[in-house]
Every structure is written in structure tokens, then in C-alpha cells.
Amino acid sequence: RSSGFLSIIGSSLIIWDVSKNAQNRHSLMHQLLVGVSVGDIIGAICYCLSTLPIPQYDPDYGISLGIYGAKGNEKTCTAQGFFVQLGYMSVFFNLALSTYYLMVVKYGMRESQIKRYRYFFLLPPVVIGISLAFAGIPFYNYIMIICHVPPYVPGLDGFEWVQNSISSSSWGPVLLLSILPL
């Protein structure tokens, strides 16, 4: 929880630093930094919540899951999973920022030349991040310390990791929503 709190502070300071200067607010590099920071804040808030959104009781059997700090239900767990996945936007903004640096450092392009591609830098991280967050809704469940897409465990009884999923017997959701985006 403390590392999530420190991450929120650091990302908030980056956003504050960029927003106080009009020239920085219009710079593509600084806009990408704000995108990385916003995604990081979303993810860090989820990590600060830790086990709180995890269901306290097994929905099928009504018995306690025995996870420390778990006070939520299936909906709070799904919400946390959604926002953890949405926090991956920072990874996609980081990729866009790396591409920006490649164009500036290696190819010697100026900010004014790159600005015409602004939407190719800013839209894909948001669209992909939101799309993956919505795509994961049927798969979100708890993984002991947080709610996200847990790996498939054959023969798991009780609170199944995905109850109504066609792909519940494969690693497909984990690959699509957790491994490939990173």
C-alpha cells in the first residue's frame, strides 16, 4: 500500500509540474508524460486498496475466504480488476513516449514535425487500454492480494476464477489481458 501511495504522489507531482506551464501543456512529450502518470495513478489506487475489494465470502458456499482485509464482493472485485487493467494504459503511453524519443534522438525530428502525428501517439494508448479493461470484465477475480485476471487452475472448486466463461479452461484471457500488453 505504501508503494502505491508513493506512486500516486510522484505521478501527481509530474502532472502538476506539466500543468503549471502553458508551453509544457502543448508539448507532445509532456502530454505523453501526463498519460503515463494518469495510468499510473489509476493502477496505484487499485494497489493501495489491495485486498479490500476482494470478496469476503465465497458466493457459492457463503463461507469466509480467509483473505486478510477482504471486505468486498464480486462487483467490487470486478471494479478493481477493471481499473487495474485500465492502469495498463501507462504501459502503452510509455511505448508511445519511447517512440517519440526514437523519432527525436535517432531520426532528429523536431517537436513541430512530430505534432502532426499527435493523435497516433495519444489515441491508441487510451483506446487499447479502455478496450482491454472492458474485454476483461468476464474474467476478473481475486488473486490473493488483488483482483485481476487469475491464471487457470484445473479442478478448482468453490469460487471458480471464471464462472460463465467459454475460455475458462485456457490461458487465453491471461495471455490477452496480462502478458501480451506488457
mmCIF file of C-alpha atoms in Angstrom:
data_model
loop_
_atom_site.group_PDB
_atom_site.id
_atom_site.type_symbol
_atom_site.label_atom_id
_atom_site.label_comp_id
_atom_site.label_asym_id
_atom_site.label_seq_id
_atom_site.Cartn_x
_atom_site.Cartn_y
_atom_site.Cartn_z
ATOM 1 C CA ARG A 1 0.000 0.000 0.000
ATOM 2 C CA SER A 2 2.807 2.399 0.781
ATOM 3 C CA SER A 3 4.452 1.955 -2.627
ATOM 4 C CA GLY A 4 1.108 2.671 -4.315
ATOM 5 C CA PHE A 5 0.733 5.811 -2.218
ATOM 6 C CA LEU A 6 4.248 6.977 -3.163
ATOM 7 C CA SER A 7 3.480 6.272 -6.821
ATOM 8 C CA ILE A 8 0.336 8.407 -6.610
ATOM 9 C CA ILE A 9 2.343 11.264 -5.099
ATOM 10 C CA GLY A 10 5.089 11.023 -7.729
ATOM 11 C CA SER A 11 2.679 10.868 -10.665
ATOM 12 C CA SER A 12 0.610 13.721 -9.240
ATOM 13 C CA LEU A 13 3.744 15.865 -8.994
ATOM 14 C CA ILE A 14 4.557 15.127 -12.642
ATOM 15 C CA ILE A 15 1.052 16.186 -13.692
ATOM 16 C CA TRP A 16 1.275 19.319 -11.532
ATOM 17 C CA ASP A 17 4.696 20.215 -12.955
ATOM 18 C CA VAL A 18 3.491 19.827 -16.551
ATOM 19 C CA SER A 19 0.232 21.697 -15.984
ATOM 20 C CA LYS A 20 1.757 24.836 -14.461
ATOM 21 C CA ASN A 21 3.494 25.836 -17.712
ATOM 22 C CA ALA A 22 1.418 26.562 -20.845
ATOM 23 C CA GLN A 23 4.284 25.593 -23.158
ATOM 24 C CA ASN A 24 4.575 22.184 -21.465
ATOM 25 C CA ARG A 25 0.827 21.589 -21.714
ATOM 26 C CA HIS A 26 1.061 21.880 -25.510
ATOM 27 C CA SER A 27 4.203 19.761 -25.868
ATOM 28 C CA LEU A 28 3.536 16.217 -27.099
ATOM 29 C CA MET A 29 6.282 14.804 -24.882
ATOM 30 C CA HIS A 30 4.691 16.344 -21.794
ATOM 31 C CA GLN A 31 1.227 15.174 -22.831
ATOM 32 C CA LEU A 32 2.598 11.638 -23.079
ATOM 33 C CA LEU A 33 4.163 12.025 -19.620
ATOM 34 C CA VAL A 34 0.761 13.061 -18.269
ATOM 35 C CA GLY A 35 -0.764 9.973 -19.922
ATOM 36 C CA VAL A 36 1.823 7.727 -18.252
ATOM 37 C CA SER A 37 1.131 9.441 -14.928
ATOM 38 C CA VAL A 38 -2.659 9.173 -15.183
ATOM 39 C CA GLY A 39 -2.427 5.461 -15.956
ATOM 40 C CA ASP A 40 -0.019 5.032 -13.071
ATOM 41 C CA ILE A 41 -2.364 6.833 -10.656
ATOM 42 C CA ILE A 42 -5.283 4.613 -11.705
ATOM 43 C CA GLY A 43 -3.232 1.459 -11.167
ATOM 44 C CA ALA A 44 -1.664 2.722 -7.932
ATOM 45 C CA ILE A 45 -5.060 3.478 -6.380
ATOM 46 C CA CYS A 46 -6.051 -0.123 -7.065
ATOM 47 C CA TYR A 47 -2.866 -1.409 -5.477
ATOM 48 C CA CYS A 48 -3.460 0.837 -2.446
ATOM 49 C CA LEU A 49 -6.845 -0.837 -1.986
ATOM 50 C CA SER A 50 -5.046 -4.182 -2.031
ATOM 51 C CA THR A 51 -7.328 -6.914 -0.624
ATOM 52 C CA LEU A 52 -10.206 -4.596 0.373
ATOM 53 C CA PRO A 53 -12.325 -5.207 -2.805
ATOM 54 C CA ILE A 54 -11.800 -8.987 -2.688
ATOM 55 C CA PRO A 55 -14.979 -10.879 -1.743
ATOM 56 C CA GLN A 56 -15.128 -11.663 1.944
ATOM 57 C CA TYR A 57 -17.298 -14.731 1.401
ATOM 58 C CA ASP A 58 -17.457 -17.406 -1.268
ATOM 59 C CA PRO A 59 -20.593 -16.555 -3.292
ATOM 60 C CA ASP A 60 -21.465 -20.225 -3.817
ATOM 61 C CA TYR A 61 -20.971 -21.566 -0.310
ATOM 62 C CA GLY A 62 -21.223 -18.444 1.881
ATOM 63 C CA ILE A 63 -18.082 -19.316 3.808
ATOM 64 C CA SER A 64 -15.270 -16.890 4.537
ATOM 65 C CA LEU A 65 -12.417 -16.961 2.041
ATOM 66 C CA GLY A 66 -9.962 -16.186 4.837
ATOM 67 C CA ILE A 67 -8.138 -13.420 2.975
ATOM 68 C CA TYR A 68 -6.865 -10.699 5.287
ATOM 69 C CA GLY A 69 -8.627 -7.370 4.716
ATOM 70 C CA ALA A 70 -11.178 -8.758 2.235
ATOM 71 C CA LYS A 71 -14.416 -6.809 2.682
ATOM 72 C CA GLY A 72 -15.811 -6.647 -0.851
ATOM 73 C CA ASN A 73 -17.982 -8.731 -3.118
ATOM 74 C CA GLU A 74 -17.859 -9.915 -6.729
ATOM 75 C CA LYS A 75 -18.764 -6.454 -8.065
ATOM 76 C CA THR A 76 -16.057 -4.631 -6.113
ATOM 77 C CA CYS A 77 -13.557 -7.245 -7.248
ATOM 78 C CA THR A 78 -14.620 -6.757 -10.878
ATOM 79 C CA ALA A 79 -14.330 -2.980 -10.470
ATOM 80 C CA GLN A 80 -10.813 -3.283 -9.077
ATOM 81 C CA GLY A 81 -9.835 -5.661 -11.889
ATOM 82 C CA PHE A 82 -11.220 -3.209 -14.441
ATOM 83 C CA PHE A 83 -9.186 -0.315 -13.047
ATOM 84 C CA VAL A 84 -6.018 -2.395 -12.636
ATOM 85 C CA GLN A 85 -6.345 -3.300 -16.321
ATOM 86 C CA LEU A 86 -7.097 0.333 -17.197
ATOM 87 C CA GLY A 87 -3.896 1.279 -15.380
ATOM 88 C CA TYR A 88 -2.017 -0.632 -18.079
ATOM 89 C CA MET A 89 -2.632 2.478 -20.166
ATOM 90 C CA SER A 90 0.590 3.776 -18.631
ATOM 91 C CA VAL A 91 2.469 0.941 -20.368
ATOM 92 C CA PHE A 92 1.020 1.950 -23.735
ATOM 93 C CA PHE A 93 1.767 5.643 -23.104
ATOM 94 C CA ASN A 94 5.304 4.634 -22.159
ATOM 95 C CA LEU A 95 5.605 2.836 -25.509
ATOM 96 C CA ALA A 96 4.366 5.987 -27.281
ATOM 97 C CA LEU A 97 6.862 8.087 -25.307
ATOM 98 C CA SER A 98 9.676 5.712 -26.292
ATOM 99 C CA THR A 99 8.636 6.048 -29.935
ATOM 100 C CA TYR A 100 8.644 9.831 -29.527
ATOM 101 C CA TYR A 101 12.206 9.696 -28.139
ATOM 102 C CA LEU A 102 13.266 7.434 -31.014
ATOM 103 C CA MET A 103 11.958 9.953 -33.529
ATOM 104 C CA VAL A 104 13.668 12.874 -31.753
ATOM 105 C CA VAL A 105 17.005 11.309 -30.824
ATOM 106 C CA LYS A 106 17.715 8.834 -33.616
ATOM 107 C CA TYR A 107 15.915 10.496 -36.519
ATOM 108 C CA GLY A 108 16.460 14.122 -35.456
ATOM 109 C CA MET A 109 12.825 15.136 -35.801
ATOM 110 C CA ARG A 110 11.623 18.299 -34.085
ATOM 111 C CA GLU A 111 8.524 18.700 -31.948
ATOM 112 C CA SER A 112 6.872 20.701 -34.749
ATOM 113 C CA GLN A 113 7.370 17.790 -37.179
ATOM 114 C CA ILE A 114 6.069 15.182 -34.750
ATOM 115 C CA LYS A 115 2.997 17.226 -33.755
ATOM 116 C CA ARG A 116 1.211 16.232 -36.950
ATOM 117 C CA TYR A 117 1.221 12.643 -35.616
ATOM 118 C CA ARG A 118 -0.158 13.705 -32.211
ATOM 119 C CA TYR A 119 -3.315 11.593 -32.481
ATOM 120 C CA PHE A 120 -1.278 8.486 -33.396
ATOM 121 C CA PHE A 121 0.594 8.961 -30.139
ATOM 122 C CA LEU A 122 -2.312 9.887 -27.857
ATOM 123 C CA LEU A 123 -5.324 7.867 -29.046
ATOM 124 C CA PRO A 124 -4.015 4.266 -29.282
ATOM 125 C CA PRO A 125 -2.940 4.031 -25.610
ATOM 126 C CA VAL A 126 -6.354 5.237 -24.464
ATOM 127 C CA VAL A 127 -8.371 3.115 -26.914
ATOM 128 C CA ILE A 128 -6.333 -0.043 -26.278
ATOM 129 C CA GLY A 129 -6.352 0.496 -22.505
ATOM 130 C CA ILE A 130 -10.117 1.017 -22.342
ATOM 131 C CA SER A 131 -10.786 -1.858 -24.761
ATOM 132 C CA LEU A 132 -8.711 -4.331 -22.754
ATOM 133 C CA ALA A 133 -10.300 -3.167 -19.494
ATOM 134 C CA PHE A 134 -13.794 -3.828 -20.856
ATOM 135 C CA ALA A 135 -12.693 -7.094 -22.506
ATOM 136 C CA GLY A 136 -11.541 -8.413 -19.142
ATOM 137 C CA ILE A 137 -14.835 -7.899 -17.298
ATOM 138 C CA PRO A 138 -15.934 -11.554 -17.566
ATOM 139 C CA PHE A 139 -12.565 -12.752 -16.280
ATOM 140 C CA TYR A 140 -11.766 -10.574 -13.256
ATOM 141 C CA ASN A 141 -11.464 -12.400 -9.959
ATOM 142 C CA TYR A 142 -9.186 -12.356 -6.957
ATOM 143 C CA ILE A 143 -5.544 -13.451 -6.910
ATOM 144 C CA MET A 144 -4.938 -13.480 -3.134
ATOM 145 C CA ILE A 145 -3.737 -9.838 -2.919
ATOM 146 C CA ILE A 146 -5.653 -8.086 -5.702
ATOM 147 C CA CYS A 147 -8.443 -8.600 -8.205
ATOM 148 C CA HIS A 148 -7.368 -9.116 -11.807
ATOM 149 C CA VAL A 149 -7.279 -11.970 -14.345
ATOM 150 C CA PRO A 150 -6.065 -15.002 -12.411
ATOM 151 C CA PRO A 151 -4.420 -17.935 -14.148
ATOM 152 C CA TYR A 152 -6.486 -21.021 -14.837
ATOM 153 C CA VAL A 153 -6.219 -23.705 -12.190
ATOM 154 C CA PRO A 154 -7.589 -27.098 -13.323
ATOM 155 C CA GLY A 155 -10.041 -28.663 -10.903
ATOM 156 C CA LEU A 156 -10.521 -25.531 -8.823
ATOM 157 C CA ASP A 157 -13.579 -25.942 -6.588
ATOM 158 C CA GLY A 158 -15.670 -23.282 -4.868
ATOM 159 C CA PHE A 159 -15.212 -19.748 -6.089
ATOM 160 C CA GLU A 160 -14.220 -20.507 -9.696
ATOM 161 C CA TRP A 161 -11.952 -17.951 -11.346
ATOM 162 C CA VAL A 162 -14.440 -17.514 -14.171
ATOM 163 C CA GLN A 163 -17.896 -18.967 -13.793
ATOM 164 C CA ASN A 164 -19.552 -18.228 -17.123
ATOM 165 C CA SER A 165 -16.610 -18.106 -19.490
ATOM 166 C CA ILE A 166 -16.162 -20.136 -22.624
ATOM 167 C CA SER A 167 -12.387 -19.764 -22.262
ATOM 168 C CA SER A 168 -12.237 -20.728 -18.605
ATOM 169 C CA SER A 169 -10.200 -23.837 -19.408
ATOM 170 C CA SER A 170 -7.353 -21.995 -21.107
ATOM 171 C CA TRP A 171 -4.667 -19.433 -20.537
ATOM 172 C CA GLY A 172 -6.163 -17.223 -23.288
ATOM 173 C CA PRO A 173 -7.530 -14.451 -21.051
ATOM 174 C CA VAL A 174 -4.298 -14.264 -19.055
ATOM 175 C CA LEU A 175 -2.228 -14.002 -22.225
ATOM 176 C CA LEU A 176 -4.511 -11.438 -23.876
ATOM 177 C CA LEU A 177 -5.110 -9.212 -20.865
ATOM 178 C CA SER A 178 -1.968 -9.547 -18.761
ATOM 179 C CA ILE A 179 1.071 -10.865 -20.597
ATOM 180 C CA LEU A 180 0.816 -9.577 -24.188
ATOM 181 C CA PRO A 181 0.065 -5.940 -23.234
ATOM 182 C CA LEU A 182 3.242 -5.844 -21.173
#
